[in-house]
Short mmCIF file of C-alpha atoms and ligand atoms in Angstrom, two decimals:
data_model
loop_
_atom_site.label_atom_id
_atom_site.label_comp_id
_atom_site.label_asym_id
_atom_site.label_seq_id
_atom_site.Cartn_x
_atom_site.Cartn_y
_atom_site.Cartn_z
CA MET A 275 112.58 24.86 54.37
CA SER A 276 112.08 28.52 53.55
CA GLN A 277 109.41 30.31 55.57
CA ALA A 278 109.24 33.14 53.07
CA LYS A 279 105.83 33.89 51.58
CA GLN A 280 105.78 33.28 47.84
CA ILE A 281 104.51 36.18 45.75
CA ALA A 282 103.67 35.95 42.05
CA VAL A 283 104.23 39.29 40.35
CA LEU A 284 102.28 40.19 37.22
CA ALA A 285 103.42 43.72 36.41
CA GLY A 286 101.42 43.76 33.15
CA ASP A 287 101.44 46.73 30.80
CA GLY A 288 102.25 50.43 30.66
CA ILE A 289 102.77 52.13 34.01
CA GLY A 290 101.87 48.83 35.70
CA ARG A 291 105.45 47.74 35.01
CA GLU A 292 106.91 50.98 36.34
CA VAL A 293 104.95 51.18 39.59
CA ILE A 294 105.39 47.50 40.40
CA ALA A 295 109.18 47.83 40.05
CA GLU A 296 109.04 50.47 42.80
CA ALA A 297 106.64 48.46 44.96
CA ILE A 298 109.10 45.57 44.82
CA LYS A 299 111.99 47.83 45.79
CA VAL A 300 110.01 48.86 48.83
CA LEU A 301 108.90 45.31 49.61
CA SER A 302 112.49 44.15 49.80
CA ALA A 303 113.55 47.18 51.84
CA CYS A 304 110.82 46.67 54.45
CA GLY A 305 112.37 43.41 55.61
CA ALA A 306 109.35 41.19 54.94
CA ALA A 307 110.10 37.50 54.44
CA VAL A 308 108.78 37.30 50.89
CA GLU A 309 110.15 35.86 47.67
CA THR A 310 108.88 37.22 44.38
CA THR A 311 108.59 35.46 41.02
CA GLY A 312 107.76 37.54 37.97
CA PHE A 313 105.53 36.48 35.09
CA ASP A 314 105.42 38.14 31.67
CA TRP A 315 101.65 37.89 31.13
CA GLY A 316 100.47 41.00 29.35
CA ALA A 317 100.18 42.72 25.99
CA ALA A 318 103.77 42.18 24.81
CA ARG A 319 103.60 38.45 25.47
CA TYR A 320 100.20 38.21 23.81
CA LEU A 321 101.42 40.07 20.74
CA ALA A 322 104.51 37.85 20.58
CA ASP A 323 102.97 34.39 20.93
CA GLY A 324 99.21 34.77 21.31
CA VAL A 325 99.23 33.56 24.93
CA THR A 326 97.31 35.51 27.54
CA VAL A 327 97.24 32.97 30.37
CA PRO A 328 99.42 29.89 29.92
CA ALA A 329 97.72 26.50 30.27
CA ASP A 330 97.18 25.71 33.94
CA GLY A 331 98.10 29.34 34.81
CA PHE A 332 95.42 30.01 37.41
CA ALA A 333 95.87 26.58 39.03
CA MET A 334 99.62 27.26 39.20
CA LEU A 335 99.06 30.63 40.91
CA GLU A 336 96.77 29.04 43.44
CA ARG A 337 99.03 26.07 44.08
CA ASP A 338 102.46 27.70 44.19
CA PHE A 339 101.85 31.17 45.63
CA ASP A 340 100.59 32.80 48.80
CA ALA A 341 99.56 36.01 47.04
CA ILE A 342 99.68 37.76 43.67
CA LEU A 343 100.85 41.33 43.09
CA VAL A 344 99.54 42.90 39.91
CA GLY A 345 100.31 46.16 38.05
CA ALA A 346 97.74 46.86 35.34
CA PHE A 347 96.66 45.53 31.96
CA GLY A 348 95.69 47.53 28.90
CA ASP A 349 97.62 48.44 25.76
CA PRO A 350 96.52 50.38 22.69
CA ARG A 351 98.11 47.67 20.51
CA VAL A 352 95.43 45.28 21.78
CA PRO A 353 92.22 47.23 21.12
CA THR A 354 89.96 44.31 22.06
CA ASN A 355 91.51 44.30 25.55
CA ILE A 356 91.22 40.53 25.34
CA HIS A 357 94.40 39.89 27.34
CA ALA A 358 93.23 42.13 30.21
CA LYS A 359 89.92 40.36 30.22
CA GLN A 360 91.50 36.93 30.27
CA ILE A 361 94.24 37.70 32.78
CA LEU A 362 92.71 40.22 35.21
CA LEU A 363 89.05 39.27 35.07
CA GLY A 364 90.26 35.68 34.64
CA MET A 365 91.95 35.78 38.04
CA ARG A 366 88.96 37.44 39.69
CA PHE A 367 86.42 35.04 38.19
CA ARG A 368 88.28 31.75 37.84
CA MET A 369 90.04 32.01 41.19
CA ASP A 370 86.74 33.20 42.69
CA LEU A 371 88.26 36.30 44.33
CA TYR A 372 84.84 37.60 45.20
CA ALA A 373 85.62 40.54 47.47
CA ASN A 374 87.32 43.55 45.93
CA VAL A 375 88.39 45.59 48.93
CA ARG A 376 89.24 49.21 48.16
CA PRO A 377 90.19 51.38 51.14
CA VAL A 378 89.68 55.11 50.79
CA ARG A 379 92.01 57.11 53.00
CA LEU A 380 93.54 60.53 52.94
CA LEU A 381 97.19 60.30 54.00
CA ASP A 382 97.71 64.04 54.26
CA SER A 383 95.34 67.00 54.16
CA GLY A 384 97.31 68.52 51.28
CA LEU A 385 96.39 65.65 48.98
CA GLY A 386 92.61 65.85 48.78
CA PRO A 387 90.53 68.23 46.68
CA LEU A 388 87.88 68.93 49.33
CA LYS A 389 88.09 72.00 51.50
CA GLY A 390 88.31 71.24 55.20
CA VAL A 391 88.55 67.45 54.80
CA GLU A 392 91.37 66.14 56.97
CA PRO A 393 92.89 62.63 57.13
CA LYS A 394 90.65 61.82 60.13
CA ASP A 395 87.59 62.62 57.99
CA LEU A 396 88.30 60.23 55.15
CA ASP A 397 88.63 56.61 56.20
CA PHE A 398 86.10 54.36 54.56
CA VAL A 399 86.25 51.22 52.48
CA VAL A 400 84.37 50.10 49.40
CA ILE A 401 83.68 46.36 49.23
CA ARG A 402 82.95 45.65 45.60
CA GLU A 403 81.38 42.40 44.41
CA ASN A 404 83.99 40.98 42.06
CA THR A 405 82.65 37.90 40.28
CA GLU A 406 79.18 38.76 38.97
CA GLY A 407 77.02 41.62 37.73
CA ALA A 408 77.49 43.14 34.31
CA TYR A 409 81.09 41.90 34.29
CA VAL A 410 80.24 38.27 33.52
CA ASP A 411 79.79 39.51 29.95
CA ALA A 412 76.69 37.41 29.30
CA GLY A 413 74.64 38.54 26.33
CA GLY A 414 75.26 38.99 22.69
CA VAL A 415 74.58 40.98 19.58
CA PHE A 416 71.90 40.28 17.04
CA LYS A 417 71.69 41.65 13.50
CA GLN A 418 75.09 43.25 13.92
CA GLY A 419 75.89 45.94 11.40
CA THR A 420 72.26 46.56 10.45
CA ASP A 421 69.87 49.32 11.47
CA GLU A 422 68.09 46.79 13.64
CA GLU A 423 71.11 45.75 15.64
CA VAL A 424 70.42 44.59 19.19
CA ALA A 425 73.08 44.41 21.94
CA ILE A 426 72.26 42.66 25.18
CA GLN A 427 74.48 42.87 28.27
CA GLU A 428 73.09 40.90 31.15
CA ASP A 429 73.49 41.84 34.80
CA ILE A 430 73.84 38.56 36.69
CA ASN A 431 73.16 38.55 40.43
CA THR A 432 73.02 35.25 42.28
CA ARG A 433 71.68 34.72 45.76
CA LYS A 434 74.99 33.09 46.73
CA GLY A 435 77.09 35.89 45.23
CA VAL A 436 75.07 38.71 46.76
CA GLU A 437 74.89 37.07 50.15
CA ARG A 438 78.59 36.32 50.45
CA ILE A 439 79.69 39.85 49.53
CA ILE A 440 77.21 41.45 51.92
CA ARG A 441 78.31 39.08 54.67
CA TYR A 442 81.93 39.90 53.85
CA ALA A 443 81.16 43.60 54.32
CA PHE A 444 79.55 43.04 57.73
CA ASP A 445 82.40 40.77 58.82
CA TYR A 446 84.89 43.37 57.62
CA CYS A 447 83.07 46.03 59.62
CA GLU A 448 83.12 43.83 62.70
CA LYS A 449 86.82 42.94 62.47
CA HIS A 450 88.45 46.15 61.28
CA THR A 451 89.00 49.39 63.08
CA LYS A 452 89.52 52.79 61.57
CA LEU A 453 93.05 54.12 61.31
CA ASP A 454 92.63 56.03 64.57
CA GLY A 455 91.74 52.77 66.35
CA SER A 456 88.02 53.50 66.73
CA PRO A 457 85.61 50.69 65.79
CA ARG A 458 83.82 50.55 62.46
CA LYS A 459 80.07 50.72 63.02
CA ARG A 460 78.11 51.06 59.78
CA VAL A 461 77.60 49.18 56.52
CA LEU A 462 75.93 51.02 53.67
CA MET A 463 74.60 49.03 50.71
CA SER A 464 74.34 50.95 47.48
CA ASP A 465 72.27 49.95 44.46
CA LYS A 466 69.86 51.29 41.88
CA SER A 467 66.83 49.34 43.07
CA ASN A 468 64.47 52.17 42.18
CA ALA A 469 65.10 51.46 38.49
CA MET A 470 66.71 48.01 38.28
CA THR A 471 64.13 46.26 40.38
CA HIS A 472 64.99 42.60 39.82
CA ALA A 473 68.64 42.73 40.80
CA GLY A 474 68.05 45.56 43.26
CA GLY A 475 65.24 43.62 44.90
CA LEU A 476 67.54 40.69 45.56
CA TRP A 477 70.23 42.97 47.01
CA GLN A 478 67.62 44.67 49.22
CA ARG A 479 66.20 41.42 50.58
CA VAL A 480 69.57 39.81 51.22
CA PHE A 481 70.93 42.98 52.85
CA LYS A 482 68.01 43.13 55.23
CA GLU A 483 68.34 39.46 56.08
CA VAL A 484 72.11 39.41 56.63
CA SER A 485 72.04 42.64 58.65
CA ARG A 486 69.89 40.87 61.28
CA ASP A 487 72.93 38.72 62.14
CA TYR A 488 74.87 41.88 63.04
CA PRO A 489 72.62 43.84 65.38
CA GLN A 490 75.55 45.95 66.64
CA ILE A 491 76.23 47.29 63.13
CA LYS A 492 74.03 49.99 61.63
CA ALA A 493 72.71 48.93 58.22
CA GLU A 494 72.13 51.79 55.79
CA HIS A 495 71.16 52.20 52.16
CA MET A 496 71.76 54.81 49.50
CA TYR A 497 71.04 54.83 45.78
CA VAL A 498 74.27 54.94 43.86
CA ASP A 499 73.59 58.28 42.16
CA ALA A 500 72.95 59.93 45.53
CA LEU A 501 76.05 58.23 46.91
CA CYS A 502 78.19 59.92 44.23
CA LEU A 503 76.92 63.28 45.39
CA GLN A 504 77.39 62.54 49.09
CA MET A 505 80.91 61.20 48.57
CA VAL A 506 81.97 64.54 47.19
CA ARG A 507 79.77 66.66 49.47
CA ASP A 508 80.70 65.05 52.77
CA PRO A 509 82.77 61.84 52.75
CA ARG A 510 82.98 61.88 56.57
CA GLN A 511 79.68 60.03 56.76
CA PHE A 512 80.96 56.76 55.23
CA ASP A 513 82.37 53.71 56.95
CA VAL A 514 81.91 50.44 54.99
CA ILE A 515 80.17 50.56 51.60
CA VAL A 516 79.11 47.39 49.80
CA THR A 517 77.95 47.38 46.20
CA ASN A 518 77.92 45.47 42.95
CA ASN A 519 80.75 45.01 40.50
CA MET A 520 80.10 47.91 38.13
CA PHE A 521 78.99 50.48 40.69
CA GLY A 522 82.04 49.52 42.77
CA ASP A 523 84.33 50.11 39.82
CA ILE A 524 82.94 53.57 39.17
CA LEU A 525 82.67 54.64 42.80
CA THR A 526 86.27 53.71 43.53
CA ASP A 527 87.67 55.93 40.79
CA LEU A 528 85.59 58.75 42.25
CA ALA A 529 86.83 57.85 45.72
CA ALA A 530 90.42 57.75 44.44
CA GLY A 531 89.93 61.40 43.52
CA LEU A 532 89.27 62.13 47.20
CA GLN A 533 92.57 60.47 48.13
CA GLY A 534 94.74 62.52 45.82
CA GLY A 535 94.09 60.68 42.57
CA LEU A 536 94.33 57.24 41.09
CA GLY A 537 98.03 57.10 41.89
CA MET A 538 97.22 56.80 45.61
CA ALA A 539 94.55 54.09 45.64
CA ALA A 540 95.16 50.45 46.65
CA SER A 541 93.05 47.33 46.41
CA GLY A 542 92.84 43.63 47.20
CA ASN A 543 90.87 40.93 45.38
CA ILE A 544 90.16 38.46 48.11
CA HIS A 545 88.70 35.06 48.73
CA PRO A 546 89.31 34.28 52.40
CA GLY A 547 91.62 31.29 52.74
CA LYS A 548 92.63 31.25 49.07
CA THR A 549 95.53 32.82 47.19
CA SER A 550 94.38 36.42 46.75
CA MET A 551 95.44 39.16 44.35
CA PHE A 552 96.48 42.75 45.08
CA GLU A 553 96.63 45.63 42.58
CA PRO A 554 96.53 49.41 42.55
CA VAL A 555 93.13 50.76 41.47
CA HIS A 556 94.54 52.58 38.46
CA GLY A 557 95.11 51.23 34.97
CA SER A 558 98.08 51.13 32.60
CA ALA A 559 97.75 54.86 31.68
CA PRO A 560 99.29 54.57 28.18
CA PRO A 561 99.77 58.35 27.68
CA ILE A 562 102.12 58.61 30.66
CA ALA A 563 103.80 55.20 30.31
CA GLY A 564 107.57 55.12 29.85
CA LYS A 565 108.04 58.68 31.12
CA ASN A 566 109.00 57.93 34.72
CA ILE A 567 106.15 60.12 35.99
CA ALA A 568 103.57 57.59 37.22
CA ASN A 569 102.88 57.73 40.93
CA PRO A 570 104.05 54.44 42.50
CA MET A 571 102.44 55.05 45.91
CA GLY A 572 99.18 53.22 45.12
CA ALA A 573 101.27 50.18 44.20
CA MET A 574 103.36 50.53 47.37
CA LEU A 575 100.24 50.81 49.55
CA THR A 576 98.87 47.79 47.68
CA SER A 577 101.95 45.79 48.62
CA ALA A 578 101.38 46.83 52.26
CA MET A 579 97.80 45.64 51.97
CA MET A 580 99.10 42.32 50.67
CA LEU A 581 101.55 41.99 53.58
CA ASN A 582 98.73 42.71 56.05
CA HIS A 583 96.67 39.98 54.41
CA LEU A 584 99.60 37.58 54.79
CA GLY A 585 99.93 38.43 58.49
CA LEU A 586 103.13 40.48 58.01
CA THR A 587 101.60 43.43 59.79
CA VAL A 588 104.77 44.98 61.17
CA GLU A 589 106.34 45.20 57.73
CA ALA A 590 103.09 46.49 56.23
CA ALA A 591 102.98 49.28 58.80
CA ARG A 592 106.58 50.17 57.96
CA ILE A 593 105.70 50.67 54.31
CA GLU A 594 102.65 52.75 55.19
CA ARG A 595 104.71 54.95 57.52
CA ALA A 596 107.44 55.43 54.91
CA VAL A 597 104.92 56.39 52.20
CA LEU A 598 103.29 58.83 54.61
CA GLU A 599 106.67 60.37 55.37
CA ALA A 600 107.40 60.74 51.66
CA VAL A 601 104.06 62.52 51.22
CA ARG A 602 104.76 64.82 54.17
CA GLN A 603 108.23 65.68 52.86
CA LYS A 604 106.87 66.12 49.31
CA LYS A 605 109.11 63.35 47.97
CA THR A 606 106.43 62.55 45.41
CA THR A 607 105.58 62.54 41.73
CA GLN A 608 104.04 65.58 40.01
CA ASP A 609 100.42 64.40 40.13
CA ILE A 610 100.40 65.06 43.87
CA GLY A 611 102.58 68.11 43.85
CA GLY A 612 106.15 66.82 44.07
CA ALA A 613 109.03 66.97 41.64
CA LEU A 614 110.41 63.43 41.72
CA GLY A 615 110.17 60.69 39.11
CA THR A 616 108.63 57.27 39.65
CA ARG A 617 112.00 55.60 40.28
CA GLU A 618 113.20 58.40 42.55
CA VAL A 619 110.11 58.09 44.75
CA GLY A 620 110.82 54.35 44.98
CA ASP A 621 114.45 55.02 45.91
CA TRP A 622 113.44 57.58 48.53
CA VAL A 623 110.85 55.35 50.21
CA ALA A 624 113.15 52.29 50.10
CA ASN A 625 116.02 54.31 51.52
CA HIS A 626 113.80 55.77 54.23
CA LEU A 627 112.80 52.24 55.21
CA CYS A 628 116.46 51.29 55.47
CA ILE A 629 117.34 54.25 57.65
CA ALA A 630 114.23 54.09 59.80
CA ASP A 631 114.66 50.41 60.61
CA ASN A 632 118.42 50.15 60.45
CA ALA A 633 118.77 48.35 63.77
CA GLU A 634 116.71 45.41 62.63
CA ARG A 635 117.53 45.08 59.00
CA ARG A 636 120.11 44.32 56.41
CA CYS A 637 120.05 47.19 53.88
P1 LIG B 724 93.95 54.79 34.03
O1 LIG B 724 93.73 54.47 35.45
O2 LIG B 724 95.07 54.08 33.35
O3 LIG B 724 94.20 56.37 33.88
C1 LIG B 724 93.22 57.34 34.23
C2 LIG B 724 93.89 58.69 34.52
O4 LIG B 724 94.62 58.62 35.73
C3 LIG B 724 94.90 59.10 33.46
O5 LIG B 724 94.87 60.50 33.37
C4 LIG B 724 96.22 58.65 34.02
O6 LIG B 724 97.33 59.38 33.53
C5 LIG B 724 95.99 58.87 35.51
N1 LIG B 724 96.76 57.91 36.33
C6 LIG B 724 96.45 56.61 36.53
N2 LIG B 724 97.35 56.03 37.31
C7 LIG B 724 98.23 56.97 37.64
C8 LIG B 724 99.41 56.96 38.43
N3 LIG B 724 99.86 55.87 39.06
N4 LIG B 724 100.11 58.11 38.54
C9 LIG B 724 99.70 59.24 37.92
N5 LIG B 724 98.59 59.30 37.16
C10 LIG B 724 97.87 58.16 37.02
O7 LIG B 724 92.56 54.53 33.29
P2 LIG B 724 92.19 54.58 31.72
O8 LIG B 724 92.95 55.66 31.05
O9 LIG B 724 90.73 54.57 31.68
O10 LIG B 724 92.69 53.18 31.16
C11 LIG B 724 93.94 52.93 30.52
C12 LIG B 724 94.08 51.43 30.29
O11 LIG B 724 94.18 50.75 31.55
C13 LIG B 724 92.86 50.80 29.60
O12 LIG B 724 93.34 49.79 28.74
C14 LIG B 724 92.06 50.20 30.74
O13 LIG B 724 91.25 49.14 30.34
C15 LIG B 724 93.18 49.73 31.64
N6 LIG B 724 92.83 49.58 33.06
C16 LIG B 724 93.38 48.51 33.68
C17 LIG B 724 93.18 48.33 35.03
C18 LIG B 724 93.80 47.13 35.69
O14 LIG B 724 94.48 46.38 35.05
N7 LIG B 724 93.61 46.95 36.97
C19 LIG B 724 92.46 49.27 35.75
C20 LIG B 724 91.91 50.37 35.08
C21 LIG B 724 92.11 50.52 33.72
C1 LIG B 725 89.54 48.07 37.79
C2 LIG B 725 89.54 48.19 36.29
C3 LIG B 725 88.96 46.94 35.64
C4 LIG B 725 87.53 46.83 36.12
C5 LIG B 725 89.03 46.91 34.11
C6 LIG B 725 90.45 47.00 33.61
C7 LIG B 725 88.36 45.70 33.52
O1 LIG B 725 88.89 49.35 35.88
O2 LIG B 725 90.17 47.14 38.32
O3 LIG B 725 88.97 48.92 38.46
O4 LIG B 725 86.63 47.45 35.56
O5 LIG B 725 87.31 46.11 37.08
MN1 LIG B 726 88.31 50.63 37.53
#
């Protein structure tokens, strides 16, 4: 029987397809015992036969795969974005992948926009609630098309949902070290409880309660508007940040800017013990799709995150080292200052993995 971990690959649309092709190149070059199976879910399939997620699709992913690697969904030919909603948010919601873990790291000082911020200064993680909030899309419109139109978008926060994500953040803080090996020590909860008092009140109460179970971890709070300022002013102060679905979405694009742009940011959508899903933070970027200029490093670092999650830590570290080396040698796409194309970055990193680990591996 094969011991290889089974990976479902949903490359999706636009640059998602391009960056995932390179992540797969690198996955096979790193020597990890994984087998990949591709699925064509995405805009083209939807436009061809109307299917977004085939019947039994989520159950199949959960039953037959150890992890899911995703590119991005979004295509101007599908202005409703219905396929992205059903596939991407479908996985998050229906497979109950409640923790969206988005590490924020600076691989090289040349990458970030902030003066004086070095790799040692930027090493925090945003834990984003992934199954509730404004994203459940509860609400409706009334008197549509009239002057009296009403649009209601509910923000749903359950005790169970808030508690499990806050607990996840404290557990994460307890179990993970920083890149330099030092312990993580602080969890900061961010909300807008000064204005949105009902949801914010619940987050505040649960945060206080859960933090009592972790006396060794410093529990902190910051309103999300102030957090935006502080992230840009001095990101050294952050360790683990926990927040709701929408704030987490917005903050992690901002945080991606600190890392060198969306092309560098990785994420995992996790439910401990269940088949989890890994995707770069960026979208399908239609204006740059098909031009071989998208940065594949976020997707590569995402595949390393997936390997770590599957316990293949040696291979994950190899990928991270190879990406770092490519950054140092400027073997990168234009968005971070290099002159290579998407495919050429993939070839370079894959080749570097082969050379660096030649003694152990087959390529
Ligand atoms: P986007 O992330 O696609 O692009 C934002 C900006 O970042 C653009 O300037 C783009 O060129 C740049 N960029 C993104 N990834 C890059 C990369 N790898 N290399 C170089 N530059 C990169 O966000 P958007 O433009 O708001 O959305 C485009 C489509 O993607 C929309 O349909 C949106 O809904 C969808 N989207 C999907 C996901 C996902 O599936 N996970 C995430 C975000 C957005
Ligand atoms: C992300 C994306 C998605 C989100 C979109 C495509 C629905 O922006 O993964 O960050 O908002 O969660
Ligand atoms: Mn986003």
